[in-house]
Short mmCIF file of C-alpha atoms in Angstrom, two decimals:
data_model
loop_
_atom_site.label_atom_id
_atom_site.label_comp_id
_atom_site.label_asym_id
_atom_site.label_seq_id
_atom_site.Cartn_x
_atom_site.Cartn_y
_atom_site.Cartn_z
CA MET D 295 0.00 0.00 0.00
CA ASP D 296 1.11 3.56 -0.61
CA SER D 297 -0.32 4.80 2.67
CA PHE D 298 1.60 4.45 5.91
CA SER D 299 -1.18 2.84 7.89
CA ALA D 300 -3.53 0.10 6.81
CA PRO D 301 -7.27 0.80 7.02
CA VAL D 302 -8.80 -0.20 10.33
CA GLY D 303 -12.16 -1.92 10.39
CA PRO D 304 -13.93 -5.26 10.08
CA SER D 305 -13.31 -7.53 7.12
CA TYR D 306 -16.55 -8.60 5.52
CA GLU D 307 -16.40 -11.95 3.72
CA PRO D 308 -19.18 -14.23 2.41
CA ARG D 309 -20.31 -16.75 4.96
CA HIS D 310 -20.03 -20.44 4.03
CA GLY D 311 -21.73 -23.56 5.21
CA PRO D 312 -19.96 -26.51 6.86
CA ASP D 313 -19.41 -28.20 3.45
CA GLY D 314 -17.76 -25.15 1.92
CA GLN D 315 -20.84 -24.13 -0.09
CA PRO D 316 -22.55 -20.75 0.42
CA ALA D 317 -24.88 -20.84 3.39
CA PRO D 318 -28.63 -20.93 2.57
CA PRO D 319 -30.56 -17.73 3.00
CA HIS D 320 -32.01 -17.06 6.39
CA THR D 321 -35.67 -18.12 6.57
CA GLY D 322 -36.54 -16.52 9.85
CA GLN D 323 -36.34 -19.82 11.83
CA PRO D 324 -33.63 -20.15 14.46
CA ARG D 325 -30.61 -21.98 13.13
CA THR D 326 -28.96 -24.86 14.94
CA PRO D 327 -25.42 -23.91 15.79
CA PRO D 328 -22.72 -26.29 14.55
CA LEU D 329 -21.11 -28.61 17.00
CA ASN D 330 -18.06 -27.00 18.52
CA THR D 331 -15.36 -29.47 19.55
CA GLU D 332 -12.65 -26.86 20.18
CA GLU D 333 -11.65 -25.30 23.45
CA PRO D 334 -13.67 -22.19 24.29
CA ALA D 335 -11.99 -18.97 23.18
CA PRO D 336 -10.74 -16.60 25.87
CA PRO D 337 -13.08 -13.75 26.69
CA ALA D 338 -12.71 -10.68 24.51
CA PRO D 339 -11.00 -7.74 26.17
CA GLY D 340 -13.27 -5.16 27.59
CA ASN D 341 -13.89 -1.74 26.16
CA GLY D 342 -12.79 0.11 29.26
CA LEU D 343 -10.16 2.83 29.47
CA ILE D 344 -7.42 0.45 30.63
CA SER D 345 -7.97 -1.87 27.66
CA ARG D 346 -7.91 1.02 25.22
CA LEU D 347 -4.71 2.36 26.73
CA ARG D 348 -3.07 -1.05 26.43
CA SER D 349 -4.02 -1.26 22.76
CA LEU D 350 -2.23 1.97 21.84
CA PRO D 351 1.09 1.68 19.91
CA TRP D 352 3.28 2.86 22.75
CA THR D 353 6.49 1.59 21.15
CA LEU D 354 5.77 3.50 17.95
CA CYS D 355 4.99 6.66 19.91
CA GLY D 356 8.23 6.37 21.86
CA LEU D 357 10.29 5.86 18.72
CA ALA D 358 8.56 8.84 17.06
CA LEU D 359 9.51 11.03 20.04
CA LEU D 360 13.12 9.81 19.88
CA THR D 361 13.22 10.44 16.13
CA GLY D 362 11.98 14.01 16.47
CA ALA D 363 14.31 14.85 19.35
CA GLY D 364 17.32 13.22 17.69
CA THR D 365 16.66 15.05 14.43
CA ALA D 366 16.54 18.34 16.33
CA VAL D 367 19.93 17.58 17.87
CA GLY D 368 21.35 16.89 14.41
CA ALA D 369 19.80 20.05 13.00
CA ALA D 370 21.22 22.11 15.86
CA GLY D 371 24.66 20.67 15.15
CA VAL D 372 24.48 21.48 11.43
CA THR D 373 23.14 25.02 11.92
CA GLY D 374 25.66 25.64 14.70
CA LEU D 375 28.50 24.60 12.41
CA VAL D 376 27.16 26.88 9.67
CA THR D 377 27.00 29.79 12.11
CA ALA D 378 30.51 29.11 13.41
CA LEU D 379 32.00 29.08 9.90
CA THR D 380 30.07 32.21 8.93
CA VAL D 381 31.33 34.09 11.99
CA LEU D 382 34.87 32.84 11.35
CA PHE D 383 34.99 34.21 7.81
CA THR D 384 32.70 37.25 8.05
CA THR D 385 32.72 38.15 11.82
CA SER D 386 28.90 38.17 11.80
CA PRO D 387 26.34 35.34 12.03
CA ASP D 388 24.27 37.08 9.34
CA GLY D 389 27.07 37.17 6.79
CA PRO D 390 29.25 39.96 5.43
CA ALA D 391 28.03 43.53 5.42
CA GLU D 392 30.70 44.69 2.95
CA PRO D 393 32.85 42.93 0.36
CA THR D 394 36.26 41.81 1.61
CA PRO D 395 39.08 39.96 -0.21
CA VAL D 396 38.55 36.84 1.91
CA LEU D 397 35.18 36.29 0.20
CA LEU D 398 36.98 35.32 -3.01
CA LEU D 399 38.70 32.32 -1.41
CA THR D 400 36.14 31.27 1.19
CA PRO D 401 33.98 29.28 -1.30
CA VAL D 402 37.15 27.55 -2.54
CA LEU D 403 37.82 26.24 0.96
CA GLY D 404 34.20 25.15 1.27
CA GLY D 405 34.51 23.41 -2.08
CA LEU D 406 37.56 21.46 -0.93
CA LEU D 407 35.74 20.24 2.18
CA THR D 408 32.59 19.42 0.22
CA GLY D 409 34.50 17.52 -2.44
CA ALA D 410 36.29 15.41 0.15
CA LEU D 411 33.09 14.60 2.07
CA VAL D 412 30.56 14.10 -0.70
CA HIS D 413 32.46 13.01 -3.78
CA GLY D 414 34.99 11.04 -1.78
CA LEU D 415 32.83 9.40 0.91
CA ALA D 416 29.12 9.71 0.15
CA PRO D 417 28.23 10.58 -3.44
CA GLY D 418 24.58 11.47 -3.93
CA THR D 419 22.10 14.29 -3.48
CA SER D 420 19.92 15.51 -0.63
CA GLY D 421 16.91 16.82 -2.51
CA ILE D 422 13.26 16.49 -1.57
CA PRO D 423 12.47 14.25 -4.61
CA ASP D 424 15.13 11.80 -3.42
CA LEU D 425 13.57 11.83 0.03
CA GLN D 426 10.10 11.22 -1.41
CA HIS D 427 11.34 8.22 -3.37
CA THR D 428 13.14 6.78 -0.36
CA VAL D 429 10.25 7.20 2.07
CA ARG D 430 7.48 6.03 -0.23
CA HIS D 431 9.35 2.88 -1.25
CA GLY D 432 10.40 2.02 2.28
CA THR D 433 14.11 1.86 1.45
CA ARG D 434 16.38 1.37 4.43
CA ILE D 435 18.68 4.39 4.79
CA ASP D 436 22.34 3.99 5.68
CA PRO D 437 23.13 6.88 8.08
CA ALA D 438 26.71 7.31 6.84
CA GLY D 439 25.66 9.00 3.59
CA PRO D 440 23.22 11.55 5.10
CA LEU D 441 25.69 12.36 7.88
CA ALA D 442 28.52 13.05 5.45
CA ARG D 443 26.26 15.15 3.21
CA ALA D 444 24.99 17.13 6.21
CA LEU D 445 28.57 17.98 7.18
CA ALA D 446 29.32 18.87 3.56
CA ALA D 447 26.26 21.14 3.47
CA ALA D 448 27.48 22.92 6.61
CA ALA D 449 30.84 23.48 4.91
CA THR D 450 29.21 24.69 1.70
CA ILE D 451 26.82 27.14 3.36
CA GLY D 452 29.20 28.33 6.07
CA CYS D 453 31.79 29.14 3.41
CA GLY D 454 29.39 31.21 1.30
CA GLY D 455 27.49 28.66 -0.81
CA SER D 456 24.01 29.83 -1.73
CA LEU D 457 22.07 26.81 -0.48
CA GLY D 458 20.21 25.74 2.67
CA ALA D 459 20.65 23.02 5.27
CA THR D 460 17.06 21.79 5.13
CA GLY D 461 17.52 19.01 2.56
CA PRO D 462 20.49 17.33 4.29
CA VAL D 463 18.79 17.64 7.68
CA LEU D 464 15.63 16.01 6.28
CA HIS D 465 17.68 13.07 5.01
CA LEU D 466 19.52 12.91 8.33
CA GLY D 467 16.22 12.74 10.22
CA ALA D 468 14.84 10.09 7.86
CA ALA D 469 18.02 8.03 8.35
CA LEU D 470 17.61 8.29 12.13
CA GLY D 471 14.02 7.09 11.87
CA SER D 472 15.10 4.20 9.67
CA CYS D 473 17.83 3.18 12.14
CA LEU D 474 15.43 3.32 15.10
CA HIS D 475 12.95 1.19 13.15
CA THR D 476 15.64 -1.40 12.46
CA ALA D 477 16.76 -1.44 16.09
CA GLY D 478 13.20 -1.70 17.39
CA SER D 479 12.40 -4.55 15.02
CA ARG D 480 15.47 -6.50 16.14
CA LEU D 481 14.42 -6.08 19.77
CA GLY D 482 11.08 -7.69 18.99
CA ALA D 483 8.87 -4.60 18.89
CA ALA D 484 5.76 -4.86 16.72
CA ILE D 485 6.74 -2.01 14.39
CA ALA D 486 7.77 -3.92 11.28
CA ALA D 487 5.18 -2.09 9.15
CA HIS D 488 6.19 1.40 10.30
CA GLY D 489 9.60 1.92 8.69
CA ARG D 490 8.34 4.52 6.24
CA LEU D 491 6.39 6.27 8.96
CA LEU D 492 9.43 6.71 11.21
CA ALA D 493 11.45 8.03 8.26
CA ALA D 494 8.68 10.55 7.59
CA CYS D 495 8.70 11.50 11.29
CA GLY D 496 12.40 12.30 10.97
CA ALA D 497 11.79 14.49 7.93
CA ALA D 498 8.95 16.33 9.68
CA GLY D 499 11.22 16.87 12.68
CA GLY D 500 13.85 18.30 10.34
CA ILE D 501 11.48 20.97 8.99
CA THR D 502 10.43 21.75 12.55
CA ALA D 503 13.98 22.09 13.85
CA VAL D 504 15.44 24.13 10.99
CA PHE D 505 12.60 26.67 10.68
CA HIS D 506 10.97 26.42 14.14
CA ALA D 507 7.77 25.47 12.29
CA PRO D 508 6.05 22.36 13.73
CA LEU D 509 2.80 22.80 11.79
CA ALA D 510 4.70 23.12 8.53
CA GLY D 511 6.66 19.98 9.42
CA LEU D 512 3.45 18.03 9.99
CA LEU D 513 1.91 19.25 6.73
CA PHE D 514 5.15 18.51 4.87
CA ALA D 515 4.84 14.87 5.87
CA ILE D 516 1.19 14.79 4.79
CA GLU D 517 1.44 16.77 1.57
CA LEU D 518 4.82 15.72 0.18
CA LEU D 519 5.52 12.35 1.81
CA GLY D 520 1.96 11.06 1.67
CA ILE D 521 1.35 9.86 5.22
CA THR D 522 -2.27 9.00 6.02
CA GLY D 523 -4.18 7.46 8.88
CA ALA D 524 -4.80 8.45 12.47
CA THR D 525 -1.83 6.48 13.84
CA ALA D 526 0.58 8.01 11.31
CA LEU D 527 -0.65 11.53 11.97
CA ALA D 528 -0.38 11.08 15.73
CA ALA D 529 3.17 9.72 15.47
CA THR D 530 4.24 12.58 13.18
CA ALA D 531 2.69 15.13 15.53
CA LEU D 532 4.64 13.60 18.42
CA ALA D 533 7.86 13.83 16.38
CA THR D 534 7.32 17.52 15.59
CA THR D 535 6.46 18.21 19.23
CA ALA D 536 9.65 16.54 20.42
CA ALA D 537 11.67 18.43 17.78
CA THR D 538 10.14 21.73 18.94
CA ALA D 539 10.98 21.04 22.59
CA ALA D 540 14.53 19.90 21.82
CA THR D 541 15.17 22.90 19.57
CA ALA D 542 13.96 25.28 22.30
CA LEU D 543 16.38 23.66 24.76
CA LEU D 544 19.37 23.65 22.42
CA LEU D 545 18.97 26.98 20.63
CA ALA D 546 17.84 30.42 21.68
CA PRO D 547 14.11 30.81 20.94
CA ALA D 548 14.69 33.84 18.73
CA PRO D 549 12.64 34.33 15.54
CA LEU D 550 14.46 33.56 12.30
CA LEU D 551 12.98 36.59 10.52
CA ASP D 552 12.52 40.17 11.67
CA LEU D 553 9.63 41.53 9.60
CA PRO D 554 7.70 44.77 10.00
CA LEU D 555 4.43 44.67 11.87
CA ALA D 556 1.64 43.47 9.63
CA ALA D 557 -2.14 43.37 9.82
CA PRO D 558 -4.86 42.16 7.44
CA PRO D 559 -5.03 44.58 4.50
CA HIS D 560 -7.75 47.16 4.27
CA PRO D 561 -9.61 47.07 2.00
CA ALA D 562 -9.53 43.27 1.70
CA ALA D 563 -9.65 43.50 -2.11
CA TYR D 564 -6.16 45.00 -2.06
CA GLY D 565 -4.76 41.98 -0.24
CA TYR D 566 -6.41 39.44 -2.52
CA GLY D 567 -5.46 41.38 -5.63
CA LEU D 568 -1.85 41.41 -4.47
CA SER D 569 -2.16 37.69 -3.67
CA ALA D 570 -3.24 36.86 -7.19
CA ALA D 571 -0.50 38.98 -8.74
CA LEU D 572 2.17 37.49 -6.48
CA GLY D 573 0.94 33.97 -7.20
CA LEU D 574 1.23 34.46 -10.94
CA LEU D 575 4.64 36.13 -10.67
CA ALA D 576 5.97 33.48 -8.30
CA ALA D 577 4.87 30.65 -10.61
CA THR D 578 6.62 32.33 -13.54
CA ALA D 579 9.76 33.03 -11.49
CA ALA D 580 9.89 29.44 -10.17
CA ALA D 581 9.69 28.10 -13.74
CA CYS D 582 12.50 30.45 -14.79
CA LEU D 583 14.58 29.30 -11.82
CA HIS D 584 14.09 25.69 -12.87
CA ARG D 585 15.30 26.47 -16.40
CA LEU D 586 18.26 28.41 -15.02
CA LEU D 587 19.25 25.54 -12.72
CA LEU D 588 19.27 23.10 -15.63
CA LEU D 589 21.21 25.47 -17.90
CA VAL D 590 23.88 26.33 -15.33
CA ARG D 591 24.22 22.70 -14.30
CA ARG D 592 24.84 21.57 -17.88
CA THR D 593 27.28 24.44 -18.49
CA CYS D 594 29.26 23.73 -15.31
CA ALA D 595 29.33 19.99 -16.02
CA THR D 596 30.69 20.61 -19.53
CA ALA D 597 33.33 23.08 -18.34
CA LEU D 598 34.47 20.92 -15.42
CA ARG D 599 34.70 17.82 -17.59
CA ALA D 600 36.84 19.76 -20.06
CA SER D 601 39.20 20.75 -17.24
CA ARG D 602 39.94 17.03 -16.56
CA LEU D 603 40.23 17.73 -12.85
CA PRO D 604 39.26 15.04 -10.32
CA THR D 605 35.59 15.12 -9.39
CA SER D 606 36.45 15.92 -5.77
CA LEU D 607 38.08 19.20 -6.91
CA HIS D 608 35.12 20.43 -8.97
CA PRO D 609 33.44 22.32 -6.08
CA ALA D 610 36.70 24.11 -5.23
CA CYS D 611 37.35 25.03 -8.86
CA GLY D 612 33.85 26.46 -9.27
CA GLY D 613 34.19 28.21 -5.91
CA LEU D 614 36.28 30.91 -7.57
CA LEU D 615 33.27 31.92 -9.67
CA LEU D 616 31.05 31.98 -6.62
CA GLY D 617 33.63 34.05 -4.73
CA ALA D 618 33.68 36.62 -7.52
CA MET D 619 29.91 36.92 -7.21
CA LEU D 620 30.22 37.45 -3.46
CA LEU D 621 32.67 40.28 -4.02
CA LEU D 622 30.04 42.03 -6.12
CA LEU D 623 27.03 41.21 -3.91
CA PRO D 624 28.07 40.08 -0.39
CA GLN D 625 24.36 39.70 0.54
CA LEU D 626 24.36 36.46 -1.48
CA TYR D 627 26.43 34.74 1.24
CA GLY D 628 24.80 31.61 2.70
CA THR D 629 21.11 30.77 2.83
CA GLY D 630 19.87 34.31 2.21
CA LEU D 631 17.36 34.29 5.09
CA ALA D 632 19.26 37.15 6.75
CA VAL D 633 18.47 39.37 3.73
CA ILE D 634 14.67 39.06 4.00
CA GLY D 635 14.33 41.19 7.13
CA PRO D 636 16.34 44.23 5.96
CA ALA D 637 14.62 44.08 2.57
CA ALA D 638 11.17 44.09 4.19
CA HIS D 639 12.15 47.03 6.40
CA GLY D 640 12.90 49.09 3.31
CA ARG D 641 16.70 49.23 3.65
CA TYR D 642 17.23 48.19 0.03
CA PRO D 643 15.97 50.26 -2.91
CA ALA D 644 13.98 48.62 -5.67
CA GLU D 645 17.00 48.46 -7.97
CA LEU D 646 19.06 46.55 -5.42
CA LEU D 647 16.13 44.23 -4.69
CA LEU D 648 15.91 43.35 -8.37
CA LEU D 649 19.67 42.79 -8.54
CA LEU D 650 19.57 40.58 -5.43
CA LEU D 651 16.69 38.59 -6.89
CA PHE D 652 18.59 37.73 -10.06
CA GLY D 653 21.89 37.36 -8.21
CA LYS D 654 20.46 34.91 -5.66
CA ALA D 655 18.94 32.76 -8.40
CA LEU D 656 22.26 32.68 -10.27
CA ALA D 657 24.35 32.05 -7.13
CA THR D 658 22.08 29.14 -6.14
CA SER D 659 22.35 27.66 -9.62
CA VAL D 660 26.15 28.00 -9.61
CA THR D 661 26.47 26.43 -6.16
CA LEU D 662 24.49 23.41 -7.28
CA GLY D 663 26.19 23.29 -10.67
CA ILE D 664 29.71 23.08 -9.26
CA GLY D 665 28.75 20.26 -6.91
CA GLY D 666 27.92 22.08 -3.69
CA SER D 667 25.93 20.26 -1.04
CA GLY D 668 22.68 21.58 0.38
CA GLY D 669 18.98 22.08 -0.20
CA LEU D 670 16.83 24.58 -2.04
CA LEU D 671 14.13 25.40 0.50
CA ALA D 672 15.98 28.29 2.19
CA PRO D 673 16.95 29.93 -1.15
CA LEU D 674 13.33 29.56 -2.28
CA LEU D 675 12.16 31.41 0.82
CA CYS D 676 14.76 34.12 0.19
CA LEU D 677 13.71 34.55 -3.44
CA GLY D 678 10.05 34.62 -2.45
CA GLY D 679 10.66 37.21 0.25
CA LEU D 680 12.59 39.44 -2.14
CA LEU D 681 9.92 39.06 -4.84
CA GLY D 682 7.15 39.86 -2.37
CA THR D 683 8.95 42.93 -1.04
CA LEU D 684 9.58 44.19 -4.55
CA CYS D 685 5.93 43.70 -5.53
CA GLY D 686 4.77 45.41 -2.36
CA GLN D 687 6.95 48.44 -3.02
CA THR D 688 5.76 48.63 -6.62
CA ALA D 689 2.09 48.40 -5.57
CA ALA D 690 2.62 51.11 -2.94
CA VAL D 691 4.09 53.46 -5.55
CA LEU D 692 1.27 52.80 -8.01
CA LEU D 693 -1.45 53.30 -5.38
CA GLY D 694 0.21 56.23 -3.62
CA GLN D 695 0.66 54.40 -0.31
CA ASP D 696 3.48 54.14 2.17
CA ALA D 697 5.69 51.18 1.23
CA MET D 698 5.90 50.06 4.88
CA ASP D 699 2.13 49.77 5.33
CA ASN D 700 1.95 46.31 3.79
CA ALA D 701 5.63 45.27 3.76
CA GLY D 702 5.11 42.37 6.17
CA LEU D 703 2.08 41.18 4.21
CA SER D 704 3.78 41.20 0.81
CA THR D 705 6.94 39.51 2.14
CA THR D 706 4.95 36.72 3.83
CA MET D 707 2.82 36.14 0.75
CA GLY D 708 5.88 36.14 -1.49
CA MET D 709 7.60 33.42 0.54
CA ALA D 710 4.49 31.23 0.54
CA ALA D 711 3.85 31.72 -3.18
CA PHE D 712 7.41 30.92 -4.30
CA VAL D 713 7.70 27.78 -2.16
CA ALA D 714 4.23 26.62 -3.26
CA ALA D 715 5.12 27.11 -6.92
CA ALA D 716 8.40 25.20 -6.60
CA LEU D 717 7.20 22.32 -4.38
CA ARG D 718 3.54 22.22 -5.47
CA ALA D 719 2.61 22.09 -1.79
CA PRO D 720 0.45 25.14 -0.99
CA ALA D 721 -0.57 24.08 2.53
CA THR D 722 3.02 23.45 3.63
CA ALA D 723 4.17 26.70 2.03
CA THR D 724 1.42 28.71 3.71
CA LEU D 725 2.10 27.36 7.20
CA LEU D 726 5.86 27.71 6.75
CA ALA D 727 5.58 31.38 5.77
CA LEU D 728 3.13 32.13 8.59
CA GLU D 729 5.26 30.42 11.23
CA LEU D 730 8.40 32.21 10.03
CA SER D 731 6.72 35.62 10.08
CA GLY D 732 4.49 35.01 13.12
CA TYR D 733 1.58 36.86 11.51
CA TYR D 734 -1.19 34.26 11.58
CA ALA D 735 -3.79 36.95 10.93
CA LEU D 736 -2.52 37.00 7.34
CA ALA D 737 -3.55 33.38 6.78
CA LEU D 738 -6.24 34.01 4.15
CA PRO D 739 -4.31 36.26 1.74
CA THR D 740 -1.18 34.13 2.22
CA ALA D 741 -3.08 30.94 1.41
CA ALA D 742 -4.63 32.64 -1.63
CA ALA D 743 -1.17 33.54 -2.95
CA ALA D 744 0.14 30.02 -2.38
CA LEU D 745 -2.88 28.40 -4.04
CA THR D 746 -2.66 30.72 -7.04
CA ALA D 747 1.04 29.94 -7.51
CA SER D 748 0.56 26.19 -7.12
CA LEU D 749 -2.41 26.00 -9.49
CA THR D 750 -0.65 28.15 -12.08
CA THR D 751 2.39 25.89 -11.96
CA ARG D 752 0.25 22.76 -12.32
CA LEU D 753 -1.60 24.21 -15.30
CA LEU D 754 1.46 25.49 -17.15
CA PHE D 755 3.86 22.70 -16.22
CA PRO D 756 2.04 19.39 -15.62
CA THR D 757 5.33 17.53 -15.01
CA PRO D 758 6.73 18.32 -11.53
CA HIS D 759 10.12 20.04 -11.28
CA THR D 760 12.84 17.84 -9.81
#
């Protein structure tokens, strides 16, 4: 079955007579029961509270809690390593404020580390499509590969690569869930059918730990990994709860984004009109990003093959190009989440916003093309936030309004729309943007933008982007 939990309920089968033939229809007369020569069956368990509590899958719940908490520990380690490398090379956890000569060589160092870890020890990718294939087919995950790629992602991002840590952390959490399932099965626990579920719990815990977004983590498992059933939903909710608690203990509970105060737009037609426009623009921009990723990847592969360098040196060789881009636009350093707040507060003019939008798309494509390790979810949020801020400023100029009146609204809607267009997961994108911004009162216009972007992408491009 494709679902993670089998349907619960009685099994209705045709009744048969003692000779194997179908039983005669009931005539209204009392039937003579067949002779029973077997021992009487034990009495059925009662329906009391104690019996119901005993029937609950306590082992599965415990393993889901361990998976969520363990994934949060891994995510804290990866993000802490990224922060340490960023501070080492730029003296600030948010990245460089001004271009410095060290930015030219920092991606080269990150490329050397990435090449040694990924191409030497654990070749492969850490994308969401790979995770979907692994979870849905119940493949056992060897933890060595995800661990090496998570360390390589920390080196890539901390040294200036324009990717995010979400993808490697998701694979790391899924590997932890797979290992706990294997260990529990060997100890005799009745969890043999829940390997895919525990892997999905790890992925949901990864989203929760990286973005402090438990609801988005739960919806990610439902919408993109396909979990169904009451037991599966309860286990995933426990995993996200444990990840939230562990993240709060390990990291400072500070918000990831600092956006301007936002309220539902007035009149409401303005908000929904901006939602529709942002949805259409985000769908178009996501399609252009997909084309750019393919083009840059082919170009880098051709150039690096022509150089005849070892595969492990490709990320370092391409790091020189990425370093040159950082000298021109130091805001491209790392995930790009640190750029969303200043952009929403109006610290960047429209021209710089447009330049950052194109520069971030190109830097992300180059980082992937040269063999960098990491995920795309954080760059997608950055691109969406920049696109939303730019659209909000343009709408304010056209309507004669203050650009800061709806800056928080347009940024939140832009993040949701871009992620929904790229992942085709509007519910996950909506909750992720709302939890990052903290403005749950903007749920309706944000959901409208995400739905518009997702539907537009499905209509224009029936084949999903991978």
